[in-house]
Each structure stands twice: as C-alpha cells, then as structure tokens.
Short mmCIF file of C-alpha atoms (C1' of nucleotides) in Angstrom, two decimals:
data_model
loop_
_atom_site.label_atom_id
_atom_site.label_comp_id
_atom_site.label_asym_id
_atom_site.label_seq_id
_atom_site.Cartn_x
_atom_site.Cartn_y
_atom_site.Cartn_z
CA MET K 2 -35.98 -12.04 -111.49
CA THR K 3 -32.87 -12.12 -109.68
CA LYS K 4 -30.14 -12.28 -110.80
CA ARG K 5 -29.67 -16.18 -110.03
CA ASP K 6 -32.57 -16.90 -112.66
CA GLU K 7 -31.01 -15.09 -114.84
CA ARG K 8 -28.03 -16.33 -115.15
CA THR K 9 -29.19 -19.48 -114.59
CA ARG K 10 -30.96 -19.29 -117.33
CA LEU K 11 -28.60 -17.54 -119.62
CA ILE K 12 -26.24 -20.16 -118.62
CA ILE K 13 -28.91 -23.58 -119.54
CA ASP K 14 -29.85 -21.79 -122.72
CA GLN K 15 -26.07 -21.36 -123.88
CA THR K 16 -26.02 -25.32 -122.82
CA ILE K 17 -28.50 -26.18 -125.19
CA GLN K 18 -27.38 -24.64 -128.22
CA LEU K 19 -23.97 -26.17 -127.58
CA LEU K 20 -25.49 -29.37 -127.02
CA ARG K 21 -27.36 -29.04 -129.83
CA ASP K 22 -24.33 -27.48 -132.73
CA GLU K 23 -21.13 -30.26 -131.28
CA GLY K 24 -22.89 -32.47 -129.64
CA SER K 25 -22.14 -33.97 -125.89
CA GLU K 26 -18.35 -34.56 -126.62
CA GLY K 27 -18.02 -31.33 -127.85
CA LEU K 28 -19.47 -30.06 -124.73
CA THR K 29 -17.17 -27.93 -122.65
CA LEU K 30 -17.23 -25.71 -119.65
CA ARG K 31 -14.97 -23.04 -120.79
CA LYS K 32 -17.14 -22.92 -123.82
CA VAL K 33 -20.25 -23.01 -121.86
CA ALA K 34 -18.97 -20.08 -120.22
CA ALA K 35 -17.14 -18.09 -123.42
CA ALA K 36 -20.85 -18.43 -125.07
CA CYS K 37 -22.52 -16.74 -121.92
CA GLY K 38 -19.47 -14.72 -121.76
CA ILE K 39 -18.72 -15.45 -118.33
CA THR K 40 -15.47 -16.78 -116.18
CA LEU K 41 -14.94 -20.67 -116.01
CA SER K 42 -14.71 -20.02 -111.80
CA ASN K 43 -17.56 -17.87 -112.61
CA LEU K 44 -19.48 -20.90 -114.16
CA GLN K 45 -19.10 -23.00 -111.71
CA TYR K 46 -20.29 -20.98 -108.60
CA TYR K 47 -23.47 -21.36 -110.26
CA PHE K 48 -23.19 -25.27 -111.32
CA PRO K 49 -20.91 -26.75 -109.14
CA GLY K 50 -19.80 -29.65 -111.76
CA LYS K 51 -20.55 -30.57 -115.50
CA ALA K 52 -23.31 -33.11 -113.50
CA GLU K 53 -25.54 -30.59 -111.77
CA LEU K 54 -25.12 -28.58 -115.86
CA ILE K 55 -26.26 -31.22 -117.67
CA GLN K 56 -29.13 -32.17 -115.21
CA ALA K 57 -30.55 -28.62 -115.44
CA THR K 58 -30.12 -28.51 -118.46
CA VAL K 59 -31.82 -31.68 -119.39
CA ALA K 60 -34.62 -30.76 -117.24
CA GLN K 61 -35.56 -27.44 -118.98
CA PHE K 62 -35.37 -29.20 -122.64
CA PHE K 63 -37.88 -31.56 -121.26
CA THR K 64 -40.13 -28.58 -120.39
CA THR K 65 -39.94 -27.25 -123.75
CA CYS K 66 -40.76 -29.88 -125.29
CA LYS K 67 -43.56 -30.65 -123.33
CA GLU K 68 -44.70 -27.19 -124.03
CA LEU K 69 -44.19 -28.01 -127.79
CA ILE K 70 -46.24 -30.70 -127.62
CA GLN K 71 -49.33 -29.12 -125.85
CA ALA K 72 -49.09 -26.68 -128.85
CA ASP K 73 -49.12 -29.77 -130.88
CA ARG K 74 -51.90 -30.97 -129.09
CA ALA K 75 -54.17 -28.14 -130.09
CA LEU K 76 -53.54 -28.77 -133.45
CA VAL K 77 -54.22 -32.54 -133.27
CA LEU K 78 -58.03 -32.19 -131.52
CA PRO K 79 -60.02 -30.24 -133.49
CA LYS K 80 -63.35 -29.50 -132.31
CA ASP K 81 -64.92 -32.14 -134.13
CA PRO K 82 -62.49 -34.47 -135.86
CA GLU K 83 -63.26 -35.62 -139.21
CA SER K 84 -62.72 -39.50 -138.28
CA SER K 85 -60.73 -41.10 -135.39
CA ARG K 86 -58.12 -42.50 -138.43
CA ALA K 87 -57.37 -39.14 -139.49
CA PHE K 88 -57.24 -38.09 -136.28
CA LEU K 89 -55.20 -40.91 -135.34
CA LYS K 90 -53.12 -40.27 -138.69
CA ARG K 91 -51.89 -36.73 -137.49
CA VAL K 92 -50.74 -38.35 -133.54
CA ILE K 93 -48.74 -40.47 -135.24
CA GLU K 94 -47.01 -38.23 -137.96
CA VAL K 95 -46.48 -35.57 -135.43
CA LEU K 96 -45.75 -37.20 -132.40
CA VAL K 97 -43.95 -40.50 -133.16
CA VAL K 98 -42.73 -40.56 -136.31
CA CYS K 99 -41.45 -36.71 -135.96
CA ASP K 100 -38.40 -36.17 -137.95
CA ASN K 101 -36.98 -33.00 -136.16
CA GLN K 102 -33.41 -33.91 -136.14
CA GLU K 103 -32.53 -31.03 -133.95
CA PHE K 104 -34.06 -32.79 -131.21
CA ASN K 105 -33.05 -36.31 -131.98
CA VAL K 106 -29.53 -35.59 -131.64
CA ILE K 107 -30.08 -33.77 -128.62
CA PHE K 108 -32.17 -37.08 -127.45
CA ARG K 109 -29.40 -39.37 -128.54
CA GLU K 110 -26.70 -37.28 -126.33
CA ILE K 111 -29.04 -37.20 -123.35
CA TRP K 112 -29.30 -40.92 -124.00
CA ALA K 113 -25.76 -41.54 -123.37
CA LEU K 114 -25.39 -39.08 -120.81
CA SER K 115 -27.81 -40.95 -118.74
CA SER K 116 -26.06 -44.42 -118.86
CA ARG K 117 -23.14 -43.11 -116.56
CA ASP K 118 -25.41 -40.70 -114.19
CA GLU K 119 -27.89 -41.92 -112.00
CA ALA K 120 -29.81 -38.84 -111.29
CA LEU K 121 -29.98 -38.12 -115.00
CA LYS K 122 -31.69 -41.21 -115.73
CA ALA K 123 -33.89 -40.80 -112.97
CA THR K 124 -34.95 -37.39 -114.66
CA LEU K 125 -35.29 -39.27 -117.84
CA GLU K 126 -37.78 -42.16 -116.27
CA ALA K 127 -39.77 -39.73 -114.84
CA TYR K 128 -40.17 -37.48 -118.28
CA TYR K 129 -41.41 -40.51 -120.35
CA ARG K 130 -43.85 -41.63 -117.51
CA ASP K 131 -45.26 -38.34 -117.43
CA TYR K 132 -44.85 -38.88 -121.21
CA ALA K 133 -46.87 -41.99 -121.73
CA GLN K 134 -49.73 -40.91 -119.22
CA TRP K 135 -50.01 -37.68 -121.43
CA MET K 136 -50.38 -39.62 -124.06
CA ILE K 137 -53.03 -42.41 -122.81
CA SER K 138 -55.26 -38.90 -121.54
CA LEU K 139 -55.07 -37.90 -125.30
CA ILE K 140 -56.06 -41.01 -127.30
CA GLU K 141 -57.82 -43.08 -124.59
CA GLU K 142 -61.26 -41.71 -125.66
CA ILE K 143 -61.04 -43.00 -129.02
CA PHE K 144 -59.25 -46.08 -128.18
CA PRO K 145 -60.47 -47.91 -125.29
CA GLN K 146 -57.12 -50.26 -125.08
CA ALA K 147 -55.17 -46.86 -125.13
CA ASN K 148 -52.49 -48.19 -122.40
CA GLU K 149 -51.59 -50.73 -124.89
CA ILE K 150 -50.91 -48.55 -128.07
CA VAL K 151 -48.91 -46.24 -126.01
CA SER K 152 -46.82 -48.96 -125.03
CA LEU K 153 -46.16 -49.77 -128.41
CA LEU K 154 -45.86 -46.06 -129.81
CA ILE K 155 -43.57 -44.68 -127.33
CA PRO K 156 -41.15 -47.53 -127.44
CA TYR K 157 -41.44 -47.27 -131.15
CA ALA K 158 -40.73 -43.50 -131.86
CA GLU K 159 -37.37 -43.59 -129.50
CA GLY K 160 -36.53 -46.66 -132.12
CA TYR K 161 -36.98 -45.00 -135.05
CA ALA K 162 -35.49 -41.69 -134.14
CA LEU K 163 -32.70 -44.58 -134.50
CA VAL K 164 -32.99 -47.05 -136.78
CA GLY K 165 -35.56 -45.28 -138.81
CA ASN K 166 -33.54 -44.75 -142.19
CA THR K 167 -32.21 -48.63 -142.25
CA LEU K 168 -36.26 -50.11 -142.52
CA PRO K 169 -37.50 -51.76 -145.50
CA LEU K 170 -40.19 -49.65 -145.20
CA ASN K 171 -40.37 -45.66 -145.59
CA ARG K 172 -41.49 -43.13 -143.62
CA GLU K 173 -45.18 -42.67 -145.22
CA LYS K 174 -45.83 -47.12 -145.53
CA GLN K 175 -44.47 -46.40 -141.66
CA VAL K 176 -47.15 -44.19 -140.63
CA GLY K 177 -49.65 -46.12 -142.52
CA MET K 178 -48.90 -49.58 -140.72
CA LEU K 179 -49.42 -48.09 -137.71
CA VAL K 180 -52.70 -46.49 -138.27
CA LYS K 181 -53.71 -49.79 -139.68
CA LEU K 182 -52.94 -51.54 -136.91
CA ILE K 183 -54.11 -49.23 -133.81
CA THR K 184 -57.33 -48.84 -135.96
CA GLU K 185 -57.84 -52.71 -136.34
CA TRP K 186 -56.64 -53.50 -133.07
CA PRO K 187 -57.30 -56.82 -131.65
CA ALA K 188 -60.10 -57.26 -128.88
CA SER K 189 -58.87 -57.50 -125.34
CA PRO K 190 -59.07 -61.05 -124.16
CA ARG K 191 -60.61 -60.39 -120.99
CA SER K 192 -63.58 -57.79 -122.31
CA GLY K 193 -64.30 -60.37 -124.95
CA LYS K 194 -65.87 -56.99 -127.04
CA ALA K 195 -64.42 -56.62 -130.50
CA GLY K 196 -62.73 -52.91 -130.21
CA ALA K 197 -63.66 -49.95 -131.98
CA ARG K 198 -66.73 -48.45 -129.97
CA VAL K 199 -66.38 -49.58 -126.63
CA GLY K 200 -66.92 -47.09 -123.71
CA VAL K 201 -63.64 -46.04 -121.98
CA LYS K 202 -62.47 -48.74 -119.47
CA ARG K 203 -62.27 -47.85 -115.98
CA MET Q 1 -1.71 -65.08 -137.44
CA THR Q 2 0.43 -61.95 -137.30
CA LYS Q 3 1.88 -59.81 -134.73
CA ARG Q 4 -0.80 -57.50 -136.15
CA ASP Q 5 -3.46 -58.84 -135.88
CA GLU Q 6 -2.69 -60.25 -132.33
CA ARG Q 7 -1.96 -57.20 -131.06
CA THR Q 8 -5.44 -55.48 -133.08
CA ARG Q 9 -7.23 -58.01 -131.77
CA LEU Q 10 -6.12 -57.47 -127.83
CA ILE Q 11 -6.40 -54.06 -127.66
CA ILE Q 12 -10.06 -54.05 -129.29
CA ASP Q 13 -11.02 -56.70 -126.66
CA GLN Q 14 -9.81 -54.97 -123.96
CA THR Q 15 -11.64 -51.66 -125.14
CA ILE Q 16 -14.90 -53.38 -125.36
CA GLN Q 17 -14.18 -54.58 -121.71
CA LEU Q 18 -13.75 -50.68 -121.34
CA LEU Q 19 -16.64 -49.38 -122.62
CA ARG Q 20 -18.76 -51.99 -121.01
CA ASP Q 21 -17.60 -51.77 -117.49
CA GLU Q 22 -16.92 -47.49 -117.89
CA GLY Q 23 -18.54 -46.42 -120.63
CA SER Q 24 -17.61 -43.95 -123.38
CA GLU Q 25 -17.16 -41.24 -121.00
CA GLY Q 26 -14.49 -43.44 -119.02
CA LEU Q 27 -12.88 -44.59 -122.08
CA THR Q 28 -9.25 -43.21 -122.48
CA LEU Q 29 -6.61 -44.07 -124.99
CA ARG Q 30 -3.90 -44.07 -121.76
CA LYS Q 31 -6.62 -46.62 -119.85
CA VAL Q 32 -6.94 -49.06 -123.08
CA ALA Q 33 -3.29 -49.11 -123.32
CA ALA Q 34 -2.69 -49.52 -119.58
CA ALA Q 35 -4.94 -52.66 -119.89
CA CYS Q 36 -3.23 -54.04 -122.77
CA GLY Q 37 0.23 -53.71 -121.00
CA ILE Q 38 1.33 -51.76 -123.57
CA THR Q 39 2.46 -48.22 -124.06
CA LEU Q 40 0.21 -45.32 -125.42
CA SER Q 41 2.46 -44.52 -128.27
CA ASN Q 42 1.81 -48.40 -129.19
CA LEU Q 43 -1.37 -48.04 -129.27
CA GLN Q 44 -1.20 -44.99 -131.19
CA TYR Q 45 0.56 -46.94 -133.90
CA TYR Q 46 -1.85 -49.35 -134.49
CA PHE Q 47 -5.51 -46.98 -134.33
CA PRO Q 48 -3.58 -43.42 -135.29
CA GLY Q 49 -6.56 -41.63 -133.62
CA LYS Q 50 -9.47 -42.41 -130.90
CA ALA Q 51 -11.93 -42.27 -134.05
CA GLU Q 52 -10.30 -45.36 -135.45
CA LEU Q 53 -10.39 -47.47 -132.04
CA ILE Q 54 -13.91 -47.10 -131.81
CA GLN Q 55 -14.62 -47.29 -135.25
CA ALA Q 56 -12.83 -50.69 -135.40
CA THR Q 57 -14.26 -51.93 -131.74
CA VAL Q 58 -17.88 -51.24 -132.97
CA ALA Q 59 -16.97 -53.21 -136.04
CA GLN Q 60 -16.03 -56.16 -133.73
CA PHE Q 61 -18.57 -55.82 -131.58
CA PHE Q 62 -21.81 -56.49 -133.96
CA THR Q 63 -19.73 -59.27 -135.53
CA THR Q 64 -20.29 -60.81 -132.20
CA CYS Q 65 -23.68 -59.50 -131.62
CA LYS Q 66 -24.22 -61.82 -134.92
CA GLU Q 67 -22.86 -64.93 -133.93
CA LEU Q 68 -24.95 -64.48 -130.91
CA ILE Q 69 -27.93 -63.88 -133.00
CA GLN Q 70 -27.08 -66.93 -135.26
CA ALA Q 71 -26.96 -68.93 -131.87
CA ASP Q 72 -30.75 -67.66 -130.57
CA ARG Q 73 -31.49 -68.59 -134.05
CA ALA Q 74 -30.95 -72.02 -134.10
CA LEU Q 75 -32.46 -72.04 -130.38
CA VAL Q 76 -35.51 -70.61 -131.78
CA LEU Q 77 -36.60 -72.49 -134.87
CA PRO Q 78 -37.01 -76.39 -133.61
CA LYS Q 79 -37.42 -78.87 -136.54
CA ASP Q 80 -41.13 -79.02 -135.81
CA PRO Q 81 -42.50 -75.68 -134.27
CA GLU Q 82 -45.43 -76.82 -132.02
CA SER Q 83 -47.37 -73.52 -133.58
CA SER Q 84 -45.77 -70.12 -135.22
CA ARG Q 85 -47.15 -68.87 -132.27
CA ALA Q 86 -45.11 -70.53 -129.77
CA PHE Q 87 -42.39 -69.31 -132.63
CA LEU Q 88 -42.97 -65.74 -132.46
CA LYS Q 89 -43.09 -65.35 -128.86
CA ARG Q 90 -39.93 -66.95 -128.45
CA VAL Q 91 -38.32 -64.63 -131.37
CA ILE Q 92 -39.70 -61.65 -129.90
CA GLU Q 93 -38.17 -62.99 -126.42
CA VAL Q 94 -34.93 -63.50 -127.65
CA LEU Q 95 -34.45 -60.75 -129.88
CA VAL Q 96 -36.70 -58.04 -129.23
CA VAL Q 97 -37.23 -57.74 -125.70
CA CYS Q 98 -34.39 -58.88 -124.60
CA ASP Q 99 -32.67 -57.34 -120.83
CA ASN Q 100 -29.47 -57.74 -121.81
CA GLN Q 101 -28.11 -54.72 -119.72
CA GLU Q 102 -24.28 -55.16 -121.04
CA PHE Q 103 -25.41 -55.00 -124.47
CA ASN Q 104 -28.04 -52.33 -123.97
CA VAL Q 105 -25.59 -49.97 -122.21
CA ILE Q 106 -22.78 -50.94 -125.05
CA PHE Q 107 -25.04 -49.96 -127.74
CA ARG Q 108 -26.15 -46.47 -125.81
CA GLU Q 109 -22.59 -45.43 -126.22
CA ILE Q 110 -22.47 -46.12 -129.28
CA TRP Q 111 -25.40 -44.08 -130.55
CA ALA Q 112 -24.01 -41.13 -129.01
CA LEU Q 113 -20.71 -42.20 -130.43
CA SER Q 114 -22.30 -42.22 -133.80
CA SER Q 115 -24.04 -38.86 -133.77
CA ARG Q 116 -20.51 -37.20 -134.16
CA ASP Q 117 -18.88 -39.33 -136.14
CA GLU Q 118 -20.65 -40.18 -139.96
CA ALA Q 119 -17.98 -43.41 -140.81
CA LEU Q 120 -19.21 -44.84 -137.28
CA LYS Q 121 -22.75 -43.65 -138.23
CA ALA Q 122 -22.60 -45.46 -141.58
CA THR Q 123 -21.01 -48.88 -140.36
CA LEU Q 124 -24.12 -48.71 -137.70
CA GLU Q 125 -26.97 -48.13 -140.80
CA ALA Q 126 -25.21 -50.81 -142.57
CA TYR Q 127 -25.51 -53.19 -139.26
CA TYR Q 128 -29.30 -52.34 -139.22
CA ARG Q 129 -30.16 -52.94 -142.60
CA ASP Q 130 -28.72 -56.53 -142.42
CA TYR Q 131 -30.39 -57.00 -139.34
CA ALA Q 132 -33.31 -56.67 -140.79
CA GLN Q 133 -33.07 -58.55 -144.03
CA TRP Q 134 -31.86 -61.50 -141.45
CA MET Q 135 -34.87 -61.00 -139.56
CA ILE Q 136 -37.16 -61.44 -142.64
CA SER Q 137 -35.34 -64.62 -143.89
CA LEU Q 138 -36.23 -65.86 -140.24
CA ILE Q 139 -39.94 -65.15 -140.46
CA GLU Q 140 -40.87 -64.85 -143.67
CA GLU Q 141 -42.04 -68.43 -144.70
CA ILE Q 142 -44.68 -68.02 -141.70
CA PHE Q 143 -45.92 -64.77 -141.88
CA PRO Q 144 -46.90 -62.72 -145.40
CA GLN Q 145 -46.36 -59.38 -143.77
CA ALA Q 146 -42.50 -60.23 -142.97
CA ASN Q 147 -41.54 -56.44 -144.16
CA GLU Q 148 -44.33 -54.77 -141.92
CA ILE Q 149 -43.26 -56.65 -139.19
CA VAL Q 150 -39.81 -56.53 -139.11
CA SER Q 151 -40.24 -52.64 -139.62
CA LEU Q 152 -41.96 -52.89 -136.73
CA LEU Q 153 -40.53 -55.00 -134.23
CA ILE Q 154 -36.98 -53.38 -134.79
CA PRO Q 155 -37.37 -49.76 -134.07
CA TYR Q 156 -40.02 -51.20 -130.59
CA ALA Q 157 -37.18 -53.18 -129.81
CA GLU Q 158 -34.43 -50.55 -129.82
CA GLY Q 159 -36.59 -48.17 -127.92
CA TYR Q 160 -37.80 -51.06 -125.40
CA ALA Q 161 -33.57 -51.21 -124.10
CA LEU Q 162 -34.38 -46.94 -123.73
CA VAL Q 163 -37.61 -46.85 -121.98
CA GLY Q 164 -38.59 -50.09 -121.53
CA ASN Q 165 -39.24 -50.36 -117.59
CA THR Q 166 -40.98 -46.74 -118.16
CA LEU Q 167 -44.09 -47.95 -119.86
CA PRO Q 168 -47.50 -48.67 -118.41
CA LEU Q 169 -47.24 -52.28 -119.55
CA ASN Q 170 -44.82 -54.42 -118.08
CA ARG Q 171 -42.42 -56.65 -119.58
CA GLU Q 172 -44.75 -59.74 -120.03
CA LYS Q 173 -47.60 -57.84 -121.51
CA GLN Q 174 -45.59 -56.32 -123.71
CA VAL Q 175 -44.54 -59.76 -125.54
CA GLY Q 176 -48.22 -60.64 -125.03
CA MET Q 177 -49.35 -57.28 -126.72
CA LEU Q 178 -46.67 -57.85 -129.87
CA VAL Q 179 -47.53 -61.62 -130.24
CA LYS Q 180 -51.67 -60.61 -130.38
CA LEU Q 181 -50.67 -57.85 -132.75
CA ILE Q 182 -48.54 -60.01 -135.40
CA THR Q 183 -50.72 -63.07 -134.99
CA GLU Q 184 -53.76 -61.09 -135.73
CA TRP Q 185 -52.21 -59.10 -138.23
CA PRO Q 186 -54.60 -56.99 -140.49
CA ALA Q 187 -54.63 -57.99 -144.37
CA SER Q 188 -52.69 -56.27 -146.48
CA PRO Q 189 -54.87 -54.04 -148.59
CA ARG Q 190 -53.20 -54.94 -152.05
CA SER Q 191 -52.68 -59.16 -151.38
CA GLY Q 192 -55.95 -59.09 -150.03
CA LYS Q 193 -56.48 -62.68 -148.54
CA ALA Q 194 -52.91 -63.87 -147.83
CA GLY Q 195 -52.91 -62.15 -144.28
CA ALA Q 196 -56.05 -63.55 -143.42
CA ARG Q 197 -54.93 -67.46 -142.07
CA VAL Q 198 -51.84 -66.71 -140.63
CA GLY Q 199 -52.55 -67.33 -136.96
CA VAL Q 200 -53.22 -70.29 -135.37
CA LYS Q 201 -56.50 -70.98 -134.12
CA ARG Q 202 -57.18 -70.10 -130.68
"C1'" DA I 2 7.87 -53.29 -138.92
"C1'" DC I 3 7.59 -51.65 -134.02
"C1'" DC I 4 8.35 -49.31 -130.49
"C1'" DT I 5 9.12 -44.73 -127.21
"C1'" DG I 6 9.20 -40.58 -124.29
"C1'" DA I 7 8.34 -35.32 -124.01
"C1'" DA I 8 6.01 -31.73 -125.09
"C1'" DC I 9 1.64 -29.75 -126.33
"C1'" DA I 10 -3.05 -27.56 -125.88
"C1'" DC I 11 -7.17 -28.71 -123.93
"C1'" DC I 12 -9.96 -30.80 -120.15
"C1'" DG I 13 -12.98 -30.71 -115.31
"C1'" DT I 14 -11.94 -29.89 -111.00
"C1'" DT I 15 -10.32 -27.34 -106.21
"C1'" DC I 16 -9.39 -23.27 -104.14
"C1'" DA I 17 -7.71 -19.44 -101.76
"C1'" DA I 18 -8.67 -14.56 -102.51
"C1'" DG I 19 -11.05 -10.26 -104.04
"C1'" DT I 20 -15.44 -7.34 -104.43
"C1'" DA O 11 -24.03 -12.79 -103.00
"C1'" DC O 12 -21.26 -12.91 -106.81
"C1'" DC O 13 -16.81 -13.74 -108.95
"C1'" DT O 14 -11.50 -13.48 -109.94
"C1'" DG O 15 -6.76 -16.64 -111.67
"C1'" DA O 16 -3.35 -20.14 -110.27
"C1'" DA O 17 -2.74 -24.92 -110.18
"C1'" DC O 18 -3.57 -29.99 -110.87
"C1'" DA O 19 -4.22 -34.18 -112.69
"C1'" DC O 20 -5.98 -35.49 -117.19
"C1'" DC O 21 -6.87 -35.91 -121.58
"C1'" DG O 22 -5.84 -36.47 -126.91
"C1'" DT O 23 -2.38 -35.73 -130.43
"C1'" DT O 24 2.17 -34.59 -132.36
"C1'" DC O 25 6.41 -36.26 -133.00
"C1'" DA O 26 11.56 -36.42 -133.29
"C1'" DA O 27 14.16 -40.62 -132.40
"C1'" DG O 28 15.18 -45.26 -131.40
"C1'" DT O 29 15.10 -50.92 -132.43
#
DNA sequence: ACCTGAACACCGTTCAAGT
DNA sequence: ACCTGAACACCGTTCAAGT
C-alpha cells in the first residue's frame, strides 16, 4: 500500500528473521537496517526506539501464529471425527506438544524481553487470553470441562517447550498421558454427573 | 576460605541481585564491578567473560533454590499427614503454583540467556532432571504413578509462571483441579489395579 | 597471584540538516 | 513526509603493564 506500510512490513519481517537466527542478544538496530538495505537513521524514522520495533514485531508474529493455528484447526477438525479421543490426540500433538524449535526459540526470546517491557507484557497477556478462548471454543463441544482442560493444557504446553526433554516420560508417553487424563477427566463436583456426554456448559 | 573464593562469592551475589533488580538487559559487567567495589579489569580477572560469570551465577542460584526446596520439603512432610490429599495440595501450592515473582523473573532471564548459550543450557537441563527425580522420590510412596504425575507437574509449573494470570481459572481453582486430577488419576494400563485405590474417599 | 588503565569495536539514542 | 551523517554515552573484550 503506502510506502510507510511497505517499509514497516519489510523491517518487521527482517527483525523476525534476525530474532530467529541470532536471538534477542544478537538483535541490533544496525543489523536490522543493514538487512533491510536502509540506513540506521531511516530505520529510526519508522521506529523511534528499539522497544517500539520489538513491540510491533511481536504483534505481527502473533498474527502469523494465529494464522498457522487456524490452518491446524482445519487440519484437526475433519467433518466426521472418528472419535473424540483421536481428535483430542491430534489437538495435543499439533498445538500442545509441538516441537517447532524455531517458534520455541522466538517465544523464549519474547518472554525474556517481556519481563522488562510492560507494554510488551500486556500484548503477550492479551494474546494468551485470546488463545485460551479460541482453544475452549475448539473443544467445548466434545469436552464439557473445556475451561479446566484448557487451563491445564496451555501452561503445560508453554512449560513443555522449555523442559520437555528433561522429563522422565518421552514425548509419545506425554501425549498418551494427556489424552488419557482428559478423556477420563473426573466429574465436576458441582454438576454431580459423570463426565463424557453431558451437554455444553451454559 | 581463600581470597579467590571470597571474591568469587561476592561477585556472584551481586550479580544475582542485579539480575533480579534490573534483568538480563540491565546486567552489565561495569555495574557488577561497581556493586562489588572493584575494578572492571579486576572482575574480568575472576571471570574472563560475561558468559562465564552468568554460568557461575546460575549454578549458584540453583543451589539456593534447592536449599529452599529442601526446607519446603520438611514443611510439606509432617510425620503423620492427615491425608494424601492435604499433602498433595500443600506440595502443589508450595512447589508448583508458587507465586514467587522474584524467582520467576530470574528464571525468565535465565531461560532467555540459555537459548544462546549451550553450556548454560546443559546446566539448566541437568538441574531439571535432578529436580524431577527429587520430586518423584517425594511423592512416589503415596502415588504409584509418580513418573507421570511429575511429568505433568513440572512443565505445568514452568508454564504457569509465564501464563498463569491469563487463564480462565484462578489460582485457587487451578490448585483444586490439579489435586482432583492427581488423586483421581486413571489407572495405568499395564499395572492395572495399582492406581485404583490411591485417593482418599471424599 | 592479583590488580590496573587505556584502547578497541560496537551498541541505542539524539539531533541538526538535507530532500 | 522521508532520509542522512555525526556525535554521544555506554557496552564487552583485549592487552601491556604494574604489584
């Protein structure tokens, strides 16, 4: 569209690439400028400070993630799922215990950056709230305790990206355990009725 | 205690303090030296580079953590626990969903540093393997599926430190969910009946 | 063995100045 | 509106030199 938009997009794309290749430590305004083929001063015209550049970069990275997840959602929701168990396993494999190293690295850097940047922290939290709601809508038709399941799966997934390969159980067994846990989820104390085929919660 | 040990200890202590107060971004060799009342060159005599200083600092931070956990263990294991459920709840509250912001910040910085430092990454992994084994030994007398439970709790805990306050369930409900989940853990397919009589009656 | 200061290349930011 | 180069204070690292 406008030149501003073009330039902004280019800068952000190069920033993501640099973040992935060299990490937050190696992320330098001069390197970004060089990667874009522009001057440091010109870069600073579009993003007055490093914080603003990172904020915009993270925001766009989240948008990309969302698009990928949308694609996975189509993948994960066949018209007529064989069983809720197979469906659930696919969800966990794709969304939760995904071994996308590239994304994991970027997320790790983002988490680090966020602990000293309140605006970025707010962006992150909004993203995760959104993500949780989306995941609930994905599974609530099948599992009535979607709130609880998602509240378990999201932190588990984030933690697994960090410590997954230090655990006593391997990846396959982790997935099996989660599937078993969720399909045999204990009944809610308030509803008093046992789990699998109660209607959707109000 | 040699002078070398004294100096090393002082430097690491000041580094931890700086890491907590200003984060990895604000961690500067010149600031560390100033905090210790020594010269930058002198600091570099004890730690030839920033990476070596961070490696040593993280190692000592882990030692501190372990001591704290040992203290919590005594706290968490009364001679005659009222019930395995109360015991489990205490474990989860103290070790898993601990809201120690100070530690969370430092761990976040450490995770970030580790993605670009192989030696540090190895230190981290060794620590978590150790931690998992310890946690298993803590609960295996009560819960036969200790391997699985720990494999769930550790990544969950790490992730909760990151995204805990964005989840649909609040802290109290999260703890309740975990307790319920574990006390009513589904029986292992191989061991068969072993898991059935774990929980207390309710 | 312990400590020092000067110098190096690099960083983010500022700013007056050009088109 | 868009772009530039010079200058600033700060960073990690190196190193010859002192005790």
